[in-house]
CSV table of N, CA and C in Angstrom, one decimal:
chain,number,residue,atom,x,y,z
A,716,VAL,N,0.8,-1.2,0.0
A,716,VAL,CA,0.0,0.0,0.0
A,716,VAL,C,0.9,1.2,0.0
A,717,ALA,N,1.9,1.2,0.9
A,717,ALA,CA,2.8,2.4,1.0
A,717,ALA,C,3.5,2.6,-0.4
A,718,ASN,N,3.9,1.6,-1.0
A,718,ASN,CA,4.6,1.7,-2.3
A,718,ASN,C,3.7,2.3,-3.4
A,719,LEU,N,2.5,1.9,-3.4
A,719,LEU,CA,1.5,2.4,-4.4
A,719,LEU,C,1.2,3.9,-4.1
A,720,GLN,N,1.1,4.2,-2.8
A,720,GLN,CA,0.8,5.6,-2.4
A,720,GLN,C,2.0,6.5,-2.8
A,721,ARG,N,3.3,6.0,-2.6
A,721,ARG,CA,4.5,6.8,-3.0
A,721,ARG,C,4.5,7.0,-4.6
A,722,GLU,N,3.9,6.0,-5.3
A,722,GLU,CA,3.8,6.1,-6.7
A,722,GLU,C,2.7,7.1,-7.2
A,723,GLY,N,1.9,7.6,-6.2
A,723,GLY,CA,0.9,8.5,-6.6
A,723,GLY,C,-0.5,7.9,-6.8
A,724,VAL,N,-0.7,6.7,-6.5
A,724,VAL,CA,-2.0,6.0,-6.7
A,724,VAL,C,-2.9,6.5,-5.5
A,725,SER,N,-4.1,6.9,-5.8
A,725,SER,CA,-5.0,7.3,-4.8
A,725,SER,C,-5.4,6.2,-3.9
A,726,SER,N,-5.5,6.6,-2.6
A,726,SER,CA,-5.8,5.6,-1.6
A,726,SER,C,-7.1,4.9,-1.8
A,727,GLU,N,-8.1,5.6,-2.5
A,727,GLU,CA,-9.4,5.1,-2.8
A,727,GLU,C,-9.3,3.9,-3.8
A,728,MET,N,-8.2,3.9,-4.5
A,728,MET,CA,-8.0,2.9,-5.6
A,728,MET,C,-7.2,1.7,-5.1
A,729,ILE,N,-6.7,1.7,-3.8
A,729,ILE,CA,-5.9,0.6,-3.3
A,729,ILE,C,-6.7,-0.2,-2.3
A,730,TYR,N,-6.6,-1.5,-2.5
A,730,TYR,CA,-7.3,-2.5,-1.7
A,730,TYR,C,-6.3,-3.5,-1.2
A,731,MET,N,-6.2,-3.6,0.1
A,731,MET,CA,-5.2,-4.6,0.7
A,731,MET,C,-6.0,-5.9,0.7
A,732,THR,N,-5.3,-6.9,0.1
A,732,THR,CA,-5.9,-8.3,0.0
A,732,THR,C,-4.9,-9.3,0.5
A,733,GLY,N,-5.3,-10.5,0.7
A,733,GLY,CA,-4.5,-11.6,1.1
A,733,GLY,C,-4.3,-12.6,0.1
A,734,ASP,N,-3.8,-13.7,0.4
A,734,ASP,CA,-3.6,-14.9,-0.5
A,734,ASP,C,-4.3,-16.0,0.2
A,735,VAL,N,-5.4,-16.4,-0.4
A,735,VAL,CA,-6.2,-17.5,0.2
A,735,VAL,C,-5.4,-18.8,0.3
A,736,MET,N,-4.5,-19.0,-0.5
A,736,MET,CA,-3.7,-20.3,-0.4
A,736,MET,C,-2.8,-20.2,0.8
A,737,TYR,N,-2.2,-19.0,1.0
A,737,TYR,CA,-1.3,-18.8,2.1
A,737,TYR,C,-2.1,-18.9,3.4
A,738,ASP,N,-3.3,-18.2,3.4
A,738,ASP,CA,-4.1,-18.3,4.6
A,738,ASP,C,-4.6,-19.7,5.0
A,739,THR,N,-4.9,-20.5,4.0
A,739,THR,CA,-5.3,-21.9,4.2
A,739,THR,C,-4.2,-22.7,4.7
A,740,THR,N,-3.0,-22.5,4.1
A,740,THR,CA,-1.8,-23.3,4.6
A,740,THR,C,-1.5,-23.0,6.0
A,741,VAL,N,-1.5,-21.7,6.4
A,741,VAL,CA,-1.2,-21.3,7.8
A,741,VAL,C,-2.3,-21.8,8.7
A,742,TYR,N,-3.5,-21.7,8.3
A,742,TYR,CA,-4.7,-22.1,9.2
A,742,TYR,C,-4.7,-23.6,9.5
A,743,TYR,N,-4.4,-24.4,8.5
A,743,TYR,CA,-4.4,-25.8,8.7
A,743,TYR,C,-3.1,-26.5,9.1
A,744,ALA,N,-2.0,-25.8,9.1
A,744,ALA,CA,-0.7,-26.4,9.4
A,744,ALA,C,-0.7,-27.2,10.7
A,745,SER,N,-1.2,-26.5,11.8
A,745,SER,CA,-1.1,-27.2,13.1
A,745,SER,C,-2.1,-28.3,13.2
A,746,ALA,N,-3.3,-28.2,12.6
A,746,ALA,CA,-4.2,-29.3,12.6
A,746,ALA,C,-3.7,-30.5,11.8
A,747,ALA,N,-3.0,-30.2,10.7
A,747,ALA,CA,-2.4,-31.3,9.9
A,747,ALA,C,-1.4,-32.1,10.7
A,748,GLU,N,-0.6,-31.4,11.5
A,748,GLU,CA,0.4,-32.0,12.3
A,748,GLU,C,-0.3,-32.9,13.4
A,749,THR,N,-1.4,-32.5,13.9
A,749,THR,CA,-2.1,-33.3,14.9
A,749,THR,C,-2.8,-34.5,14.3
A,750,TYR,N,-3.4,-34.4,13.1
A,750,TYR,CA,-4.2,-35.5,12.6
A,750,TYR,C,-3.5,-36.4,11.6
A,751,SER,N,-2.3,-36.0,11.1
A,751,SER,CA,-1.7,-36.8,10.1
A,751,SER,C,-0.7,-37.8,10.7
A,752,SER,N,-0.7,-39.0,10.1
A,752,SER,CA,0.3,-40.0,10.5
A,752,SER,C,1.2,-40.4,9.3
A,753,VAL,N,1.3,-39.5,8.3
A,753,VAL,CA,2.0,-39.8,7.1
A,753,VAL,C,3.5,-40.0,7.3
A,754,MET,N,4.1,-39.3,8.3
A,754,MET,CA,5.5,-39.5,8.6
A,754,MET,C,5.8,-40.9,9.0
A,755,ASP,N,4.9,-41.5,9.8
A,755,ASP,CA,5.1,-42.9,10.1
A,755,ASP,C,4.8,-43.8,8.9
A,756,THR,N,3.8,-43.5,8.2
A,756,THR,CA,3.5,-44.3,7.0
A,756,THR,C,4.6,-44.3,6.0
A,757,ALA,N,5.2,-43.2,5.8
A,757,ALA,CA,6.3,-43.1,4.8
A,757,ALA,C,7.7,-43.5,5.4
A,758,GLN,N,7.7,-43.7,6.7
A,758,GLN,CA,8.9,-44.1,7.5
A,758,GLN,C,10.0,-43.1,7.3
A,759,VAL,N,9.8,-41.9,7.5
A,759,VAL,CA,10.8,-40.8,7.4
A,759,VAL,C,10.8,-39.9,8.7
A,760,LYS,N,11.9,-39.2,8.9
A,760,LYS,CA,12.0,-38.3,10.0
A,760,LYS,C,12.1,-36.9,9.5
A,761,ARG,N,11.6,-36.0,10.3
A,761,ARG,CA,11.5,-34.6,10.0
A,761,ARG,C,12.9,-34.1,9.6
A,762,GLY,N,12.9,-33.4,8.4
A,762,GLY,CA,14.1,-32.8,7.9
A,762,GLY,C,15.1,-33.7,7.3
A,763,GLU,N,14.7,-35.0,7.2
A,763,GLU,CA,15.7,-36.0,6.7
A,763,GLU,C,15.2,-36.7,5.4
A,764,TYR,N,14.4,-36.0,4.6
A,764,TYR,CA,14.0,-36.6,3.4
A,764,TYR,C,13.6,-35.5,2.4
A,765,VAL,N,13.5,-35.8,1.1
A,765,VAL,CA,13.0,-34.9,0.1
A,765,VAL,C,11.7,-35.4,-0.3
A,766,LEU,N,10.8,-34.5,-0.5
A,766,LEU,CA,9.4,-34.8,-1.1
A,766,LEU,C,9.4,-34.5,-2.6
A,767,ALA,N,8.9,-35.5,-3.3
A,767,ALA,CA,8.8,-35.3,-4.8
A,767,ALA,C,7.4,-35.5,-5.3
A,768,THR,N,6.9,-34.7,-6.2
A,768,THR,CA,5.7,-35.0,-6.9
A,768,THR,C,5.9,-34.8,-8.4
A,769,VAL,N,5.3,-35.6,-9.1
A,769,VAL,CA,5.4,-35.6,-10.6
A,769,VAL,C,4.0,-36.0,-11.2
A,770,HIS,N,3.4,-35.0,-11.9
A,770,HIS,CA,2.1,-35.4,-12.5
A,770,HIS,C,1.8,-34.6,-13.8
A,771,ARG,N,2.5,-33.6,-14.1
A,771,ARG,CA,2.1,-32.8,-15.2
A,771,ARG,C,2.4,-33.5,-16.5
A,772,ALA,N,1.6,-33.2,-17.5
A,772,ALA,CA,1.7,-33.8,-18.8
A,772,ALA,C,3.1,-33.7,-19.4
A,773,GLU,N,3.7,-32.5,-19.3
A,773,GLU,CA,5.1,-32.3,-19.9
A,773,GLU,C,6.1,-33.2,-19.3
A,774,ASN,N,5.9,-33.8,-18.1
A,774,ASN,CA,6.9,-34.8,-17.5
A,774,ASN,C,6.4,-36.2,-17.6
A,775,VAL,N,5.1,-36.4,-17.6
A,775,VAL,CA,4.5,-37.8,-17.5
A,775,VAL,C,4.3,-38.4,-18.9
A,776,ASP,N,3.8,-37.5,-19.9
A,776,ASP,CA,3.4,-38.1,-21.2
A,776,ASP,C,4.6,-38.4,-22.1
A,777,ASP,N,5.8,-37.9,-21.8
A,777,ASP,CA,7.0,-38.2,-22.6
A,777,ASP,C,7.7,-39.3,-21.9
A,778,PRO,N,7.7,-40.5,-22.4
A,778,PRO,CA,8.4,-41.6,-21.7
A,778,PRO,C,9.8,-41.4,-21.4
A,779,GLU,N,10.6,-40.8,-22.3
A,779,GLU,CA,12.0,-40.5,-22.0
A,779,GLU,C,12.2,-39.6,-20.9
A,780,LYS,N,11.4,-38.5,-20.9
A,780,LYS,CA,11.5,-37.5,-19.8
A,780,LYS,C,11.1,-38.1,-18.5
A,781,LEU,N,10.0,-38.9,-18.4
A,781,LEU,CA,9.5,-39.5,-17.2
A,781,LEU,C,10.6,-40.5,-16.7
A,782,ALA,N,11.2,-41.3,-17.6
A,782,ALA,CA,12.2,-42.2,-17.1
A,782,ALA,C,13.4,-41.4,-16.6
A,783,TRP,N,13.8,-40.3,-17.2
A,783,TRP,CA,14.9,-39.5,-16.7
A,783,TRP,C,14.5,-38.9,-15.3
A,784,VAL,N,13.3,-38.4,-15.1
A,784,VAL,CA,12.9,-37.9,-13.8
A,784,VAL,C,13.0,-38.9,-12.7
A,785,ILE,N,12.4,-40.1,-13.0
A,785,ILE,CA,12.4,-41.2,-12.0
A,785,ILE,C,13.9,-41.7,-11.7
A,786,ASP,N,14.7,-41.7,-12.8
A,786,ASP,CA,16.1,-42.1,-12.6
A,786,ASP,C,16.8,-41.1,-11.7
A,787,CYS,N,16.5,-39.8,-11.9
A,787,CYS,CA,17.1,-38.8,-11.1
A,787,CYS,C,16.7,-38.9,-9.6
A,788,LEU,N,15.4,-39.1,-9.4
A,788,LEU,CA,14.9,-39.3,-8.1
A,788,LEU,C,15.5,-40.5,-7.4
A,789,SER,N,15.6,-41.6,-8.2
A,789,SER,CA,16.2,-42.8,-7.6
A,789,SER,C,17.7,-42.5,-7.3
A,790,GLY,N,18.4,-41.8,-8.1
A,790,GLY,CA,19.8,-41.4,-7.8
A,790,GLY,C,19.9,-40.5,-6.6
A,791,LEU,N,19.0,-39.6,-6.4
A,791,LEU,CA,19.0,-38.7,-5.2
A,791,LEU,C,18.7,-39.5,-4.0
A,792,SER,N,17.9,-40.5,-4.1
A,792,SER,CA,17.5,-41.3,-2.9
A,792,SER,C,18.7,-42.2,-2.4
A,793,ARG,N,19.8,-42.2,-3.1
A,793,ARG,CA,21.0,-42.9,-2.6
A,793,ARG,C,21.6,-42.0,-1.5
A,794,SER,N,21.3,-40.7,-1.6
A,794,SER,CA,21.9,-39.8,-0.6
A,794,SER,C,20.9,-39.4,0.5
A,795,ILE,N,19.7,-39.4,0.2
A,795,ILE,CA,18.6,-39.0,1.2
A,795,ILE,C,17.3,-39.7,0.8
A,796,PRO,N,16.5,-40.1,1.7
A,796,PRO,CA,15.2,-40.7,1.3
A,796,PRO,C,14.4,-39.7,0.5
A,797,VAL,N,13.7,-40.2,-0.5
A,797,VAL,CA,12.8,-39.4,-1.3
A,797,VAL,C,11.4,-40.0,-1.2
A,798,VAL,N,10.5,-39.2,-0.7
A,798,VAL,CA,9.1,-39.7,-0.6
A,798,VAL,C,8.4,-39.2,-1.9
A,799,LEU,N,7.7,-40.1,-2.6
A,799,LEU,CA,7.1,-39.8,-3.9
A,799,LEU,C,5.6,-40.3,-3.8
A,800,PRO,N,4.7,-39.4,-3.4
A,800,PRO,CA,3.3,-39.8,-3.4
A,800,PRO,C,2.9,-39.9,-4.9
A,801,LEU,N,2.6,-41.1,-5.4
A,801,LEU,CA,2.5,-41.3,-6.8
A,801,LEU,C,1.1,-41.1,-7.4
A,802,HIS,N,1.0,-40.0,-8.2
A,802,HIS,CA,-0.3,-39.7,-8.8
A,802,HIS,C,-0.7,-40.8,-9.7
A,803,PRO,N,-2.0,-41.1,-9.8
A,803,PRO,CA,-2.5,-42.3,-10.6
A,803,PRO,C,-2.1,-42.2,-12.1
A,804,ARG,N,-2.1,-41.0,-12.6
A,804,ARG,CA,-1.6,-40.9,-14.0
A,804,ARG,C,-0.1,-41.2,-14.2
A,805,THR,N,0.6,-40.8,-13.2
A,805,THR,CA,2.1,-41.1,-13.2
A,805,THR,C,2.3,-42.6,-13.0
A,806,ARG,N,1.6,-43.2,-12.1
A,806,ARG,CA,1.7,-44.6,-11.9
A,806,ARG,C,1.4,-45.4,-13.2
A,807,LEU,N,0.4,-45.0,-13.9
A,807,LEU,CA,0.0,-45.6,-15.1
A,807,LEU,C,1.2,-45.5,-16.2
A,808,ALA,N,1.7,-44.3,-16.3
A,808,ALA,CA,2.8,-44.1,-17.2
A,808,ALA,C,4.0,-44.8,-16.9
A,809,ILE,N,4.4,-44.9,-15.6
A,809,ILE,CA,5.6,-45.6,-15.1
A,809,ILE,C,5.4,-47.1,-15.4
A,810,GLY,N,4.2,-47.6,-15.3
A,810,GLY,CA,3.9,-49.0,-15.5
A,810,GLY,C,4.2,-49.4,-17.0
A,811,GLU,N,4.2,-48.5,-17.9
A,811,GLU,CA,4.5,-48.7,-19.3
A,811,GLU,C,6.0,-48.6,-19.6
A,812,LEU,N,6.8,-48.3,-18.6
A,812,LEU,CA,8.3,-48.1,-18.8
A,812,LEU,C,9.1,-49.3,-18.3
A,813,PRO,N,10.2,-49.6,-18.9
A,813,PRO,CA,11.0,-50.6,-18.3
A,813,PRO,C,11.9,-50.1,-17.2
A,814,LEU,N,11.2,-49.8,-16.0
A,814,LEU,CA,12.0,-49.3,-14.9
A,814,LEU,C,11.9,-50.3,-13.7
A,815,GLU,N,12.9,-50.3,-12.9
A,815,GLU,CA,13.0,-51.1,-11.7
A,815,GLU,C,13.0,-50.2,-10.5
A,816,LEU,N,11.8,-49.8,-10.0
A,816,LEU,CA,11.7,-48.9,-9.0
A,816,LEU,C,12.1,-49.4,-7.6
A,817,SER,N,12.0,-50.7,-7.4
A,817,SER,CA,12.3,-51.3,-6.1
A,817,SER,C,13.8,-51.4,-5.9
A,818,GLU,N,14.6,-51.0,-6.9
A,818,GLU,CA,16.1,-51.1,-6.7
A,818,GLU,C,16.6,-50.2,-5.6
A,819,SER,N,15.9,-49.1,-5.3
A,819,SER,CA,16.3,-48.2,-4.3
A,819,SER,C,15.3,-48.2,-3.1
A,820,SER,N,15.7,-48.7,-2.0
A,820,SER,CA,14.8,-48.7,-0.8
A,820,SER,C,14.6,-47.4,-0.3
A,821,ASN,N,15.4,-46.4,-0.6
A,821,ASN,CA,15.1,-45.0,-0.2
A,821,ASN,C,14.3,-44.2,-1.1
A,822,LEU,N,13.8,-44.7,-2.2
A,822,LEU,CA,12.8,-44.1,-3.0
A,822,LEU,C,11.5,-44.7,-2.5
A,823,LYS,N,10.8,-43.9,-1.7
A,823,LYS,CA,9.6,-44.4,-1.0
A,823,LYS,C,8.4,-44.0,-1.7
A,824,ILE,N,7.9,-44.9,-2.6
A,824,ILE,CA,6.7,-44.6,-3.3
A,824,ILE,C,5.5,-44.9,-2.5
A,825,VAL,N,4.6,-43.9,-2.3
A,825,VAL,CA,3.5,-44.0,-1.4
A,825,VAL,C,2.2,-43.7,-2.3
A,826,GLU,N,1.1,-44.1,-1.8
A,826,GLU,CA,-0.2,-43.8,-2.4
A,826,GLU,C,-0.4,-42.3,-2.4
A,827,PRO,N,-1.2,-41.7,-3.3
A,827,PRO,CA,-1.5,-40.3,-3.2
A,827,PRO,C,-2.0,-39.9,-1.8
A,828,VAL,N,-1.7,-38.7,-1.3
A,828,VAL,CA,-2.0,-38.3,0.0
A,828,VAL,C,-3.0,-37.1,0.0
A,829,GLY,N,-3.7,-37.0,1.1
A,829,GLY,CA,-4.7,-35.9,1.2
A,829,GLY,C,-4.0,-34.6,1.6
A,830,TYR,N,-4.8,-33.5,1.7
A,830,TYR,CA,-4.2,-32.2,2.0
A,830,TYR,C,-3.4,-32.1,3.3
A,831,PHE,N,-4.0,-32.6,4.4
A,831,PHE,CA,-3.3,-32.6,5.6
A,831,PHE,C,-1.9,-33.3,5.6
A,832,ASP,N,-1.9,-34.5,5.0
A,832,ASP,CA,-0.7,-35.3,4.8
A,832,ASP,C,0.3,-34.5,4.0
A,833,MET,N,-0.2,-33.9,2.9
A,833,MET,CA,0.7,-33.2,2.0
A,833,MET,C,1.4,-32.0,2.7
A,834,LEU,N,0.6,-31.3,3.5
A,834,LEU,CA,1.1,-30.2,4.3
A,834,LEU,C,2.2,-30.6,5.2
A,835,VAL,N,2.0,-31.8,5.9
A,835,VAL,CA,3.0,-32.3,6.8
A,835,VAL,C,4.2,-32.7,6.1
A,836,LEU,N,4.1,-33.4,4.9
A,836,LEU,CA,5.2,-33.8,4.2
A,836,LEU,C,6.0,-32.6,3.6
A,837,GLU,N,5.3,-31.6,3.2
A,837,GLU,CA,6.0,-30.4,2.7
A,837,GLU,C,6.7,-29.7,3.8
A,838,LYS,N,6.0,-29.4,4.9
A,838,LYS,CA,6.6,-28.6,6.0
A,838,LYS,C,7.8,-29.3,6.6
A,839,ASN,N,7.9,-30.6,6.7
A,839,ASN,CA,8.9,-31.3,7.4
A,839,ASN,C,10.0,-31.8,6.5
A,840,SER,N,9.9,-31.6,5.2
A,840,SER,CA,11.0,-32.1,4.3
A,840,SER,C,12.2,-31.2,4.3
A,841,LYS,N,13.3,-31.8,3.9
A,841,LYS,CA,14.5,-31.0,3.7
A,841,LYS,C,14.5,-30.2,2.4
A,842,GLY,N,13.8,-30.7,1.4
A,842,GLY,CA,13.6,-30.0,0.1
A,842,GLY,C,12.5,-30.7,-0.6
A,843,ILE,N,12.1,-30.0,-1.7
A,843,ILE,CA,10.9,-30.5,-2.5
A,843,ILE,C,11.4,-30.5,-4.0
A,844,VAL,N,11.0,-31.5,-4.7
A,844,VAL,CA,11.2,-31.6,-6.1
A,844,VAL,C,9.8,-31.8,-6.7
A,845,THR,N,9.3,-30.9,-7.5
A,845,THR,CA,7.9,-30.9,-8.0
A,845,THR,C,7.7,-30.3,-9.3
A,846,ASP,N,6.6,-30.7,-10.0
A,846,ASP,CA,6.1,-30.0,-11.2
A,846,ASP,C,4.8,-29.3,-10.9
A,847,SER,N,4.4,-29.3,-9.6
A,847,SER,CA,3.1,-28.7,-9.2
A,847,SER,C,3.3,-27.2,-8.8
A,848,GLY,N,2.6,-26.3,-9.4
A,848,GLY,CA,2.6,-24.9,-9.0
A,848,GLY,C,2.1,-24.7,-7.6
A,849,GLY,N,1.1,-25.5,-7.1
A,849,GLY,CA,0.6,-25.4,-5.8
A,849,GLY,C,1.6,-25.9,-4.8
A,850,VAL,N,2.3,-27.0,-5.0
A,850,VAL,CA,3.3,-27.5,-4.1
A,850,VAL,C,4.5,-26.6,-4.1
A,851,GLN,N,4.8,-26.0,-5.2
A,851,GLN,CA,5.9,-25.0,-5.3
A,851,GLN,C,5.6,-23.8,-4.4
A,852,LYS,N,4.4,-23.3,-4.4
A,852,LYS,CA,4.0,-22.2,-3.7
A,852,LYS,C,4.0,-22.5,-2.2
A,853,GLU,N,3.5,-23.7,-1.8
A,853,GLU,CA,3.4,-24.1,-0.4
A,853,GLU,C,4.9,-24.3,0.1
A,854,ALA,N,5.8,-24.8,-0.7
A,854,ALA,CA,7.2,-24.9,-0.3
A,854,ALA,C,7.7,-23.6,0.2
A,855,PHE,N,7.4,-22.6,-0.6
A,855,PHE,CA,7.8,-21.2,-0.3
A,855,PHE,C,7.2,-20.8,1.1
A,856,PHE,N,5.9,-21.0,1.3
A,856,PHE,CA,5.2,-20.7,2.5
A,856,PHE,C,5.9,-21.3,3.7
A,857,HIS,N,6.4,-22.6,3.5
A,857,HIS,CA,7.0,-23.3,4.6
A,857,HIS,C,8.5,-23.0,4.8
A,858,GLY,N,9.0,-22.2,3.8
A,858,GLY,CA,10.5,-21.9,3.8
A,858,GLY,C,11.3,-23.1,3.5
A,859,VAL,N,10.8,-24.0,2.6
A,859,VAL,CA,11.5,-25.2,2.2
A,859,VAL,C,12.1,-25.1,0.8
A,860,PRO,N,13.3,-25.3,0.6
A,860,PRO,CA,13.9,-25.2,-0.8
A,860,PRO,C,13.1,-26.1,-1.8
A,861,CYS,N,13.0,-25.6,-3.0
A,861,CYS,CA,12.2,-26.3,-4.0
A,861,CYS,C,12.8,-26.3,-5.3
A,862,VAL,N,12.9,-27.4,-6.0
A,862,VAL,CA,13.4,-27.5,-7.4
A,862,VAL,C,12.1,-27.8,-8.2
A,863,THR,N,11.8,-26.9,-9.2
A,863,THR,CA,10.6,-27.0,-10.0
A,863,THR,C,11.0,-27.7,-11.3
A,864,LEU,N,10.3,-28.8,-11.6
A,864,LEU,CA,10.5,-29.6,-12.8
A,864,LEU,C,9.6,-29.1,-14.0
A,865,ARG,N,9.8,-27.9,-14.3
A,865,ARG,CA,9.0,-27.3,-15.5
A,865,ARG,C,9.8,-26.3,-16.2
A,866,GLY,N,9.6,-26.2,-17.5
A,866,GLY,CA,10.3,-25.1,-18.3
A,866,GLY,C,9.8,-23.7,-17.9
A,867,GLU,N,8.6,-23.6,-17.4
A,867,GLU,CA,8.1,-22.3,-16.9
A,867,GLU,C,7.0,-22.6,-15.9
A,868,THR,N,6.7,-21.7,-15.1
A,868,THR,CA,5.7,-21.9,-14.1
A,868,THR,C,4.9,-20.6,-13.8
A,869,GLU,N,3.8,-20.7,-13.1
A,869,GLU,CA,3.0,-19.5,-12.8
A,869,GLU,C,3.8,-18.6,-11.9
């Protein structure tokens, strides 16, 4: 508001608004910690894993690119556990590739998770690798480093 006023914009034309996604994340973060058991399910400790999500067409529909992403996540998991809640579309595409996902016990493929579980996984991860604009934004809210698997993003 102050910046706009310094620029000469009339106060009657300025409206202070929030970010509903941020407000929701902050509002539900403590409840998520209370009700979620995803850390036990994924068998990881706070700050000692990377969260990964892959579901966008640009990564999933190209078999070579998907194989590369999964190979990279598998390689990363040799250094730190990687939790990968697997989107149904991604699971289907991976099923068509000649990949051996069980090779790495630290690539923890889990079923898709709900909002509370996702908040907990995001908030407690050491880092996030994602192609999701929403997860990318929530990583920022939680102060967690994020690598975005897209050529461009919102």
